[in-house]
PDB file of C-alpha atoms in Angstrom:
ATOM      1  CA  MET Q 111     -39.829  39.392 -49.572  1.00  0.00           C
ATOM      2  CA  TYR Q 112     -43.207  37.709 -50.129  1.00  0.00           C
ATOM      3  CA  LYS Q 113     -44.868  40.840 -51.520  1.00  0.00           C
ATOM      4  CA  LYS Q 114     -42.045  41.219 -54.024  1.00  0.00           C
ATOM      5  CA  ALA Q 115     -42.330  37.553 -55.042  1.00  0.00           C
ATOM      6  CA  ARG Q 116     -46.102  37.855 -55.426  1.00  0.00           C
ATOM      7  CA  SER Q 117     -45.737  40.945 -57.616  1.00  0.00           C
ATOM      8  CA  LYS Q 118     -43.411  38.976 -59.900  1.00  0.00           C
ATOM      9  CA  GLY Q 119     -45.931  36.141 -60.157  1.00  0.00           C
ATOM     10  CA  TYR Q 120     -44.175  33.522 -58.026  1.00  0.00           C
ATOM     11  CA  ASP Q 121     -46.050  30.899 -56.026  1.00  0.00           C
ATOM     12  CA  VAL Q 122     -45.779  32.470 -52.573  1.00  0.00           C
ATOM     13  CA  ARG Q 123     -47.255  29.475 -50.721  1.00  0.00           C
ATOM     14  CA  THR Q 124     -44.541  27.192 -52.102  1.00  0.00           C
ATOM     15  CA  LEU Q 125     -41.881  29.807 -51.404  1.00  0.00           C
ATOM     16  CA  LYS Q 126     -42.964  30.003 -47.754  1.00  0.00           C
ATOM     17  CA  LYS Q 127     -42.793  26.204 -47.513  1.00  0.00           C
ATOM     18  CA  VAL Q 128     -39.280  26.152 -48.967  1.00  0.00           C
ATOM     19  CA  VAL Q 129     -38.090  28.887 -46.609  1.00  0.00           C
ATOM     20  CA  SER Q 130     -39.592  27.216 -43.538  1.00  0.00           C
ATOM     21  CA  GLN Q 131     -38.061  23.862 -44.467  1.00  0.00           C
ATOM     22  CA  ARG Q 132     -34.690  25.497 -44.993  1.00  0.00           C
ATOM     23  CA  ARG Q 133     -34.893  27.031 -41.510  1.00  0.00           C
ATOM     24  CA  ARG Q 134     -35.702  23.635 -39.963  1.00  0.00           C
ATOM     25  CA  ARG Q 135     -33.187  21.735 -42.070  1.00  0.00           C
ATOM     26  CA  GLY Q 136     -30.636  21.341 -39.289  1.00  0.00           C
ATOM     27  CA  HIS Q 137     -33.228  19.829 -36.936  1.00  0.00           C
ATOM     28  CA  GLY Q 138     -34.356  16.903 -39.077  1.00  0.00           C
ATOM     29  CA  GLY Q 139     -33.041  13.624 -40.265  1.00  0.00           C
ATOM     30  CA  GLN Q 140     -31.964  12.514 -43.722  1.00  0.00           C
ATOM     31  CA  ALA Q 141     -35.576  12.002 -44.853  1.00  0.00           C
ATOM     32  CA  LYS Q 142     -36.446  15.634 -44.137  1.00  0.00           C
ATOM     33  CA  ILE Q 143     -33.384  16.799 -46.030  1.00  0.00           C
ATOM     34  CA  GLN Q 144     -34.373  14.723 -49.080  1.00  0.00           C
ATOM     35  CA  VAL Q 145     -37.919  16.114 -49.001  1.00  0.00           C
ATOM     36  CA  HIS Q 146     -36.522  19.630 -48.752  1.00  0.00           C
ATOM     37  CA  ASP Q 147     -34.132  19.115 -51.658  1.00  0.00           C
ATOM     38  CA  SER Q 148     -36.864  17.708 -53.900  1.00  0.00           C
ATOM     39  CA  THR Q 149     -39.167  20.614 -53.012  1.00  0.00           C
ATOM     40  CA  VAL Q 150     -36.452  23.156 -53.787  1.00  0.00           C
ATOM     41  CA  GLU Q 151     -35.667  21.466 -57.120  1.00  0.00           C
ATOM     42  CA  ARG Q 152     -39.354  21.406 -58.055  1.00  0.00           C
ATOM     43  CA  TYR Q 153     -39.755  25.081 -57.160  1.00  0.00           C
ATOM     44  CA  HIS Q 154     -36.695  26.115 -59.165  1.00  0.00           C
ATOM     45  CA  ALA Q 155     -37.995  24.122 -62.141  1.00  0.00           C
ATOM     46  CA  LEU Q 156     -41.270  26.042 -61.941  1.00  0.00           C
ATOM     47  CA  LEU Q 157     -39.437  29.371 -61.951  1.00  0.00           C
ATOM     48  CA  GLU Q 158     -37.556  28.576 -65.166  1.00  0.00           C
TER      49      GLU Q 158
END
């Protein structure tokens, strides 16, 4: 997945952070969920 994203010019470091936060999402409190959501929104804005 990361090689494909890199070949398309995506920021792989940010993508890894988003994926890891999504995996841990069920283990955190509301603050972690808000941080995750803002990171995902920022990343999607960069892709557009």
